[in-house]
């Protein structure tokens, strides 16, 4: 039987654009049909912005690659209409174990908070993830939405102009040219777009190699994240075991810097390593093996004229903490509504600079966290190893040391503190829903809060009054009127009011808080809307 | 200015110092290094206050 990642999902088909003498101009072209390119495309197409996705391949991701998806991206995917199949298929987990040497030094439980539609984390192979997103693209097409994927369309040259971008594309039928008002580069860590435009990608390269293997195995290990420091089967290095759907287990083994990659990838060298880890009796089959190194780095900015970079093309982190694909989807969440307003002429193109500002801020947060994890997992000096081992030694007996153990600080969404789009924060409400934060979900009697917010500007009122709609600077914000009595558990009050008895929030299309007060003031609300679209 | 005590504060200082040396008795250099690291972490956790910890990191630097 063929694996999902062996079957072309969007095989090459000749497009009429290829027969045009004068290159056709498209509003938005996206390079890369990975999770980030697909996310951007679906988001824009749902808002009726025509998009063309170009990919040099025609299949989903080979191997599991990104496997761990966090709550905020799942919420975004839910808004994009493809979150549910992922959560249904994915392995839910919230427990983990940390091993040091031969000992299980402690076990943790992420203790999920109640009242959220989506779980804290799921594990899902990237190929399923992409499959469900491609399914969504086809479903949107069937609904008549302006979205298409062109497989085996490789971009060979890019010309950046003030008013548009030109693309030279190679296909099995030969080359053709295309123009785009806007180009989104979601073409991964080695982004050919970045290279073709001659842009820098600065940061820190970590001198280490990791062997990743997808192993098919009937095993009764629990669905937990197991992380080993200095295990007997991989002395002086680290290891990770995590369950994926279909009895596929993901194993990451740190190998060190001075290795022969091709040699290490051979099954005759991989299998003994896995046997040492899983036990001699373990019966397993190798589905996929790869060796990766990683960098923590980002582009100087994510907008260059009419080209916008997103996901790994714009920023790269270590895999510890699941901050790659997860942060890339937060990029597109931030970008799509802004690009729509610019294309519609509602906002100035400078709004797209705030995409760069806000997501550079997010990328720096991810790079900081992921660099710290890497420094803990692979100590760079004798003393950093001594301190690391001391933390692990103490963690078995003393609870205080456990927060210092860093095998990856798992992805949490970024709050855009200090963003130029932020309006007043005059509620004295909870820290977690302060201006710049993504809204936290709440289960109400009538459904989930995030479903009600959708992807438009919303005026959320809790036990206070406001008009049903307010139009300012081309934006119509619609009221969502709630009362603390809509949530008998008290979570709405706790997450959005805290000390206050009533509150009003202006919420952006990406569900981040733009401003908040205790009561409605029309002048202040109008000013906050203008601020949120870069017009103040 | 963050308060960090840099005046004498250990009762029976000689006893503490002797205990500190005794804790290292019979340890190899790597064992002693590991012990020092654990001790440092235990003490840092007891202090807890990040401002005091920052001041301590500064105070412990060698004068050039």
XYZ file of C-alpha atoms in Angstrom:
600
model
C 0.000 0.000 0.000
C 1.232 3.438 -0.834
C 1.727 5.851 2.013
C -0.155 9.118 1.913
C 3.085 10.954 1.283
C 3.896 8.828 -1.764
C 0.768 9.751 -3.724
C 0.623 13.019 -5.710
C -2.150 15.098 -4.125
C -2.041 17.998 -6.551
C -0.472 16.551 -9.705
C 0.721 18.867 -12.418
C -1.957 20.101 -14.789
C -1.390 22.612 -17.515
C -2.968 25.976 -16.704
C -4.271 28.494 -19.282
C -1.899 31.078 -17.746
C 0.935 29.104 -19.373
C -0.411 29.857 -22.845
C -0.685 33.615 -22.408
C 1.857 35.708 -24.295
C 1.629 38.535 -21.773
C 2.160 37.257 -18.221
C -1.073 37.099 -16.253
C -1.241 39.279 -13.113
C -2.584 37.564 -9.993
C -3.498 39.378 -6.756
C -1.635 36.956 -4.481
C 0.836 34.205 -5.317
C 2.126 31.947 -2.568
C 5.296 29.904 -2.972
C 5.189 26.671 -0.995
C 2.330 24.248 -0.290
C 3.488 23.363 3.211
C 1.411 24.094 6.305
C 2.239 27.809 6.203
C 1.601 28.419 2.499
C -1.631 26.432 2.700
C -2.672 28.301 5.844
C -2.132 31.683 4.191
C -3.986 30.564 1.065
C -7.015 29.178 2.890
C -7.287 32.254 5.091
C -7.222 34.627 2.098
C -9.512 32.510 -0.085
C -12.085 32.306 2.709
C -12.143 36.096 2.529
C -12.538 35.972 -1.269
C -9.006 37.114 -2.103
C -7.875 35.075 -5.155
C -4.743 33.024 -4.412
C -2.452 30.774 -6.426
C -0.120 28.399 -4.586
C 2.977 27.240 -6.465
C 4.962 24.225 -5.301
C 7.875 22.448 -6.927
C 6.493 19.139 -5.621
C 3.059 17.543 -5.853
C 2.910 15.566 -2.616
C 2.515 16.202 1.086
C 5.476 16.212 3.466
C 7.728 13.164 3.263
C 8.037 11.800 6.808
C 6.462 13.113 9.980
C 8.611 16.274 10.354
C 6.622 18.788 12.443
C 4.592 16.542 14.723
C 3.448 18.586 17.680
C 0.686 21.145 17.241
C -0.317 23.491 20.016
C -3.618 25.023 21.058
C -3.337 28.407 19.334
C -2.521 27.008 15.868
C -5.338 24.469 16.324
C -7.676 27.379 17.067
C -6.449 29.142 13.927
C -6.942 25.964 11.889
C -10.423 25.638 13.299
C -11.170 29.110 11.954
C -9.710 27.929 8.619
C -12.122 24.999 8.580
C -9.623 22.162 8.949
C -8.867 21.953 12.687
C -11.468 19.315 13.555
C -10.076 16.422 11.430
C -6.614 17.118 12.856
C -7.799 16.975 16.452
C -9.871 13.851 15.659
C -6.898 12.077 14.102
C -4.183 13.415 16.388
C -2.853 11.863 19.568
C -3.809 13.988 22.545
C -1.222 14.131 25.266
C -0.477 16.116 28.383
C 1.868 13.920 30.377
C 5.584 13.518 30.077
C 8.575 11.914 31.730
C 12.117 13.117 32.104
C 14.934 10.601 32.342
C 18.509 11.288 33.396
C 20.899 8.422 32.793
C 18.993 5.272 33.729
C 16.549 7.000 36.053
C 13.100 8.433 35.454
C 13.775 11.546 37.532
C 10.242 12.891 37.362
C 6.882 12.857 35.587
C 4.845 15.898 34.678
C 1.254 16.652 33.793
C 0.454 19.803 31.816
C -2.967 19.899 33.536
C -5.288 21.212 30.910
C -7.439 24.195 31.780
C -11.183 23.644 31.381
C -13.410 25.441 28.913
C -11.347 25.272 25.719
C -12.603 23.795 22.465
C -9.088 22.712 21.478
C -6.568 20.636 23.433
C -3.212 21.968 24.645
C -1.344 19.728 22.195
C -1.821 17.046 19.621
C 0.763 14.932 17.869
C 0.104 14.464 14.189
C 2.427 13.647 11.304
C 2.955 16.648 9.063
C 1.759 14.598 6.077
C -1.700 14.213 7.623
C -1.662 17.838 8.624
C -0.980 18.885 5.031
C -3.433 16.353 3.650
C -6.274 17.860 5.683
C -5.258 21.339 4.581
C -5.150 20.300 0.913
C -8.589 18.689 1.387
C -9.784 22.029 2.686
C -8.358 23.788 -0.387
C -10.311 21.411 -2.623
C -13.469 21.915 -0.543
C -13.132 25.691 -0.915
C -12.622 25.256 -4.663
C -15.820 23.219 -4.800
C -17.606 26.094 -3.060
C -16.332 28.384 -5.794
C -13.674 30.140 -3.702
C -10.744 31.573 -5.696
C -7.958 29.193 -4.669
C -5.730 26.824 -6.658
C -2.569 24.768 -6.142
C -0.214 24.289 -9.056
C 1.983 21.252 -8.497
C 5.376 20.838 -10.149
C 5.581 24.608 -10.614
C 9.064 25.647 -9.575
C 9.896 29.338 -9.307
C 13.306 29.920 -10.882
C 13.557 33.700 -10.827
C 11.850 36.574 -9.068
C 11.798 40.220 -10.047
C 10.784 42.689 -7.360
C 9.123 45.914 -8.557
C 7.349 48.769 -6.786
C 3.937 47.744 -8.052
C 4.257 43.979 -8.459
C 6.494 40.917 -8.498
C 7.418 38.917 -11.591
C 7.949 35.171 -11.466
C 9.669 32.826 -13.883
C 8.225 29.397 -13.337
C 9.419 26.046 -14.648
C 7.000 23.179 -15.229
C 7.058 19.735 -16.911
C 5.728 21.585 -20.005
C 8.470 24.181 -19.863
C 8.657 27.688 -18.421
C 6.077 30.470 -18.170
C 5.885 33.837 -16.492
C 3.412 35.129 -13.965
C 3.005 38.423 -12.133
C 1.664 38.988 -8.645
C 0.502 42.094 -6.826
C 1.708 40.394 -3.663
C 3.981 37.424 -3.133
C 4.002 35.305 0.013
C 7.173 33.239 0.380
C 6.432 30.181 2.488
C 9.117 28.057 0.898
C 10.795 26.770 4.021
C 14.078 27.076 5.877
C 16.160 26.984 2.714
C 13.815 29.479 1.025
C 14.855 29.840 -2.623
C 12.893 33.121 -2.622
C 15.166 34.531 0.052
C 18.185 33.453 -1.933
C 16.865 34.764 -5.261
C 16.210 38.153 -3.674
C 19.656 38.105 -2.071
C 18.375 38.604 1.474
C 20.295 37.763 4.643
C 19.275 35.200 7.204
C 21.354 35.805 10.301
C 21.588 33.909 13.521
C 23.222 31.134 15.370
C 24.022 27.737 13.909
C 24.109 24.934 16.461
C 26.769 22.380 15.781
C 24.785 19.267 16.376
C 23.044 16.528 14.431
C 19.834 14.757 15.258
C 18.664 11.480 13.829
C 14.884 11.376 13.512
C 13.062 8.178 12.818
C 9.411 7.264 12.357
C 9.018 3.740 13.617
C 5.897 1.611 13.197
C 5.561 -0.455 16.329
C 2.846 -2.090 18.405
C 3.997 -0.971 21.814
C 2.288 -0.365 25.092
C 4.235 2.757 25.977
C 1.737 5.385 27.112
C 0.967 8.507 25.050
C 3.516 10.609 26.894
C 6.470 12.732 25.897
C 9.582 10.889 27.075
C 12.802 12.844 27.104
C 16.181 11.395 28.074
C 19.292 13.262 29.097
C 22.404 11.129 28.785
C 20.590 7.786 28.411
C 22.526 4.486 28.506
C 21.547 3.824 24.873
C 22.870 7.187 23.672
C 25.654 8.130 26.087
C 26.367 11.806 26.555
C 23.526 12.785 24.226
C 19.740 13.136 24.420
C 16.720 11.253 23.092
C 12.996 11.818 22.618
C 10.146 9.353 22.156
C 6.681 10.536 21.228
C 3.598 8.772 19.941
C 1.861 9.635 16.697
C -1.345 8.223 15.173
C -1.345 4.811 13.411
C 1.166 3.202 15.811
C 3.891 5.428 14.458
C 6.457 6.474 17.047
C 8.696 9.425 16.576
C 12.225 9.037 17.883
C 14.836 11.784 17.968
C 18.412 10.845 18.854
C 21.094 13.451 19.286
C 24.264 12.333 17.495
C 26.800 15.102 18.034
C 28.667 17.116 15.418
C 31.427 14.949 13.973
C 29.463 12.226 12.238
C 29.065 10.838 8.758
C 25.441 11.661 7.984
C 25.004 9.269 5.075
C 26.523 6.444 7.097
C 24.348 7.138 10.175
C 21.163 7.109 8.084
C 21.700 3.564 6.836
C 19.249 1.083 8.367
C 22.107 -1.188 9.493
C 23.313 1.663 11.700
C 19.916 3.026 12.722
C 18.351 -0.280 13.775
C 20.931 -1.190 16.462
C 20.506 2.285 17.983
C 16.745 1.845 18.121
C 17.057 -1.672 19.559
C 19.282 -0.315 22.302
C 16.535 2.185 23.079
C 13.407 0.085 22.656
C 14.783 -3.264 23.784
C 16.014 -6.234 21.756
C 12.554 -7.793 21.629
C 10.819 -4.741 20.228
C 9.385 -5.446 16.804
C 9.327 -2.386 14.634
C 9.528 -1.223 11.077
C 11.289 1.930 9.925
C 8.987 4.264 8.013
C 11.295 7.252 7.608
C 14.759 8.296 8.755
C 16.383 11.662 8.446
C 19.249 13.610 9.969
C 18.917 17.273 10.670
C 20.929 20.122 12.016
C 19.285 23.344 12.999
C 19.756 27.043 13.332
C 18.144 29.726 15.409
C 17.895 32.709 13.116
C 15.553 35.074 11.371
C 15.400 37.581 8.554
C 15.962 41.196 9.446
C 12.329 41.910 8.555
C 9.554 39.819 7.020
C 8.331 42.330 4.443
C 10.437 43.387 1.484
C 8.284 45.592 -0.699
C 5.652 43.334 -2.194
C 7.162 40.111 -0.901
C 6.124 38.803 2.496
C 8.003 35.990 4.190
C 6.279 33.556 6.546
C 7.129 30.435 8.526
C 10.567 28.798 8.331
C 11.430 30.968 5.312
C 11.373 33.971 7.661
C 12.612 32.426 10.876
C 14.041 29.158 12.049
C 14.211 27.718 15.544
C 15.407 24.502 17.098
C 12.761 21.789 17.133
C 12.585 21.751 20.942
C 9.333 23.370 21.942
C 7.327 22.820 18.774
C 7.768 26.425 17.726
C 8.289 25.957 13.978
C 5.002 25.195 12.223
C 3.136 26.520 15.247
C 4.680 29.965 14.936
C 4.355 29.910 11.137
C 0.588 29.577 11.426
C 0.588 32.555 13.747
C 2.413 34.431 10.967
C -0.317 33.758 8.443
C -2.993 34.494 11.055
C -1.392 37.909 11.489
C -0.797 38.496 7.781
C -4.035 37.439 6.095
C -6.404 40.061 7.486
C -3.890 42.837 6.977
C -3.223 41.844 3.381
C -6.971 41.683 2.735
C -7.433 45.254 4.037
C -4.537 46.494 1.904
C -5.823 44.741 -1.232
C -9.322 46.116 -0.594
C -7.848 49.606 -0.239
C -9.133 49.947 3.331
C -5.647 50.140 4.832
C -2.350 51.533 3.552
C 0.413 49.138 2.487
C 2.338 50.263 5.577
C -0.036 48.063 7.633
C 2.014 45.180 6.275
C 5.073 46.570 8.056
C 3.243 45.825 11.293
C 3.021 42.206 10.146
C 6.784 42.245 10.121
C 7.054 44.118 13.442
C 4.633 41.879 15.312
C 5.923 38.608 13.932
C 9.591 39.571 14.315
C 8.699 40.156 17.962
C 7.113 36.677 18.056
C 10.088 35.114 16.284
C 12.512 36.669 18.769
C 10.511 35.215 21.635
C 10.609 31.786 19.997
C 14.303 32.039 19.200
C 15.082 33.055 22.784
C 13.150 30.110 24.210
C 14.458 27.630 21.736
C 18.077 28.778 22.167
C 17.765 28.344 25.923
C 16.380 24.828 25.493
C 19.224 23.975 23.164
C 21.801 25.306 25.600
C 20.314 23.080 28.298
C 20.043 19.971 26.126
C 23.495 20.339 24.578
C 25.732 22.145 27.099
C 28.408 24.157 25.350
C 31.068 24.118 28.083
C 32.210 21.903 30.929
C 30.610 24.208 33.501
C 27.302 24.421 31.663
C 27.220 20.619 31.665
C 28.013 20.509 35.402
C 25.181 22.956 36.144
C 22.804 21.120 33.815
C 23.547 17.787 35.464
C 23.125 19.370 38.901
C 19.629 20.544 37.931
C 18.738 17.051 36.711
C 20.207 15.380 39.809
C 18.227 17.646 42.108
C 15.023 17.308 40.089
C 14.478 13.747 41.247
C 14.197 14.659 44.937
C 13.421 18.348 44.916
C 10.494 19.856 43.136
C 12.149 23.274 42.944
C 14.639 22.060 40.331
C 12.006 20.795 37.877
C 11.099 24.176 36.356
C 14.803 24.587 35.565
C 14.862 21.385 33.485
C 14.535 22.540 29.895
C 13.821 19.869 27.299
C 11.837 22.401 25.268
C 9.517 25.176 26.419
C 6.384 24.244 24.583
C 4.899 26.746 22.205
C 2.587 29.380 23.640
C 1.093 32.205 21.573
C 2.783 35.562 21.502
C 1.319 38.728 23.021
C 2.209 41.736 20.865
C 3.227 43.977 23.754
C 4.188 47.418 22.514
C 2.748 46.969 18.998
C 1.854 50.203 17.198
C -1.590 48.694 16.525
C -2.384 48.418 20.232
C -5.005 50.743 21.632
C -5.703 51.649 25.245
C -5.746 49.053 28.017
C -8.031 50.749 30.490
C -9.924 47.882 32.061
C -7.548 46.713 34.754
C -8.458 43.239 33.518
C -6.479 39.991 33.612
C -2.886 39.942 32.396
C -3.488 37.050 29.990
C -6.055 38.975 27.925
C -4.182 42.274 27.995
C -4.004 44.343 24.811
C -1.916 42.488 22.208
C -2.886 39.012 23.475
C -4.773 36.375 21.540
C -8.221 35.835 23.054
C -8.479 32.889 25.408
C -11.279 30.467 24.657
C -14.266 30.099 26.995
C -17.077 27.567 26.883
C -20.342 29.451 26.995
C -23.854 28.019 27.240
C -24.324 28.654 23.524
C -20.920 27.539 22.225
C -17.256 28.481 22.296
C -16.143 32.093 22.424
C -13.506 31.813 19.682
C -16.072 30.384 17.254
C -18.226 33.444 17.917
C -15.353 35.858 17.315
C -14.618 34.548 13.824
C -12.342 36.556 11.545
C -13.768 40.101 11.578
C -13.366 43.068 13.918
C -15.548 42.409 16.960
C -16.692 44.554 19.857
C -17.036 42.114 22.735
C -19.148 43.462 25.561
C -19.493 41.755 28.913
C -22.364 43.135 30.965
C -22.126 46.546 29.365
C -23.758 48.333 26.455
C -22.538 49.240 22.946
C -24.095 49.692 19.499
C -24.645 46.531 17.436
C -22.249 47.742 14.760
C -19.820 50.605 14.383
C -18.227 51.645 11.091
C -14.992 53.610 11.129
C -12.371 54.109 8.409
C -13.952 51.417 6.245
C -14.066 48.841 9.044
C -17.351 47.597 10.418
C -16.972 46.125 13.854
C -19.831 43.935 15.032
C -20.856 43.568 18.622
C -20.829 40.263 20.454
C -22.862 40.856 23.606
C -22.097 38.521 26.484
C -22.878 38.356 30.148
C -20.981 36.591 32.888
C -24.186 34.590 33.374
C -23.516 32.999 29.939
C -20.781 30.984 31.603
C -21.816 29.327 34.860
C -18.235 28.110 35.454
C -17.036 31.685 35.942
C -14.241 31.318 33.375
C -15.481 34.253 31.263
C -15.298 36.477 34.332
C -11.912 35.141 35.374
C -10.339 35.363 31.888
C -11.818 38.709 30.751
C -12.806 40.765 33.807
C -10.933 39.646 36.896
C -11.492 42.547 39.372
C -13.743 44.463 36.978
C -17.510 43.909 36.966
C -18.000 44.731 33.263
C -15.770 45.197 30.233
C -15.595 45.977 26.534
C -12.967 44.603 24.156
C -12.094 45.557 20.599
C -10.866 42.342 18.956
C -8.928 42.108 15.691
C -9.724 39.622 12.920
C -6.843 37.430 14.173
C -8.588 37.332 17.550
C -5.924 39.427 19.272
C -7.119 42.110 21.683
C -6.754 45.592 20.141
C -8.051 47.633 23.104
C -10.199 47.265 26.201
C -12.115 49.469 28.619
C -14.806 49.070 31.247
C -17.555 50.863 29.282
C -18.238 52.011 25.715
C -17.000 55.388 24.542
C -17.604 56.044 20.864
C -14.689 58.436 20.347
C -12.256 56.065 22.017
C -13.592 53.062 20.076
C -13.287 54.855 16.744
C -9.732 55.891 17.552
C -8.852 52.311 18.551
C -10.205 50.953 15.256
C -8.077 53.456 13.327
C -5.058 52.533 15.443
C -5.649 48.810 14.843
C -5.408 49.288 11.077
C -2.428 51.627 11.233
C -4.377 54.836 10.531
C -3.693 56.725 13.755
C 18.827 49.644 44.758
C 18.199 45.989 45.394
C 18.989 44.788 48.826
C 21.650 42.148 48.920
C 23.477 41.521 52.166
C 27.193 41.920 51.632
C 28.105 42.590 55.252
C 28.782 39.699 57.680
C 25.538 37.733 58.033
C 26.533 34.142 58.845
C 26.324 33.233 62.495
C 29.338 31.206 63.569
C 31.053 31.804 60.255
C 33.971 29.529 61.070
C 31.612 26.635 61.707
C 29.863 27.146 58.353
C 33.187 27.339 56.556
C 34.365 24.145 58.211
C 31.086 22.432 57.238
C 31.541 23.595 53.666
C 35.039 22.124 53.503
C 33.872 18.938 55.218
C 31.147 18.506 52.623
C 33.866 18.179 50.025
C 35.959 15.685 52.008
C 36.677 12.557 50.042
C 35.126 13.908 46.833
C 36.994 13.861 43.555
C 37.266 17.125 41.622
C 34.277 16.255 39.352
C 32.218 15.213 42.401
C 33.139 18.455 44.162
C 32.229 20.519 41.118
C 28.891 18.750 40.936
C 28.324 19.293 44.653
C 29.077 23.008 44.337
C 26.650 23.285 41.462
C 23.869 21.574 43.424
C 24.577 23.722 46.472
C 24.443 26.870 44.376
C 21.048 25.874 42.960
C 19.628 25.019 46.384
C 20.746 28.387 47.770
C 19.528 30.302 44.697
C 16.101 28.722 45.009
C 15.970 29.659 48.682
C 16.671 33.298 47.787
C 14.187 33.243 44.919
C 14.004 37.015 44.325
C 15.373 37.565 40.793
C 16.719 41.021 41.658
C 18.718 39.659 44.593
C 19.984 36.800 42.415
C 21.118 39.267 39.755
C 22.903 41.338 42.399
C 24.564 38.167 43.716
C 25.760 37.206 40.229
C 27.274 40.672 39.976
C 28.789 40.685 43.470
C 30.527 37.351 42.884
C 32.420 38.565 39.812
C 36.187 38.818 40.139
C 37.588 42.365 40.358
C 39.971 43.143 37.528
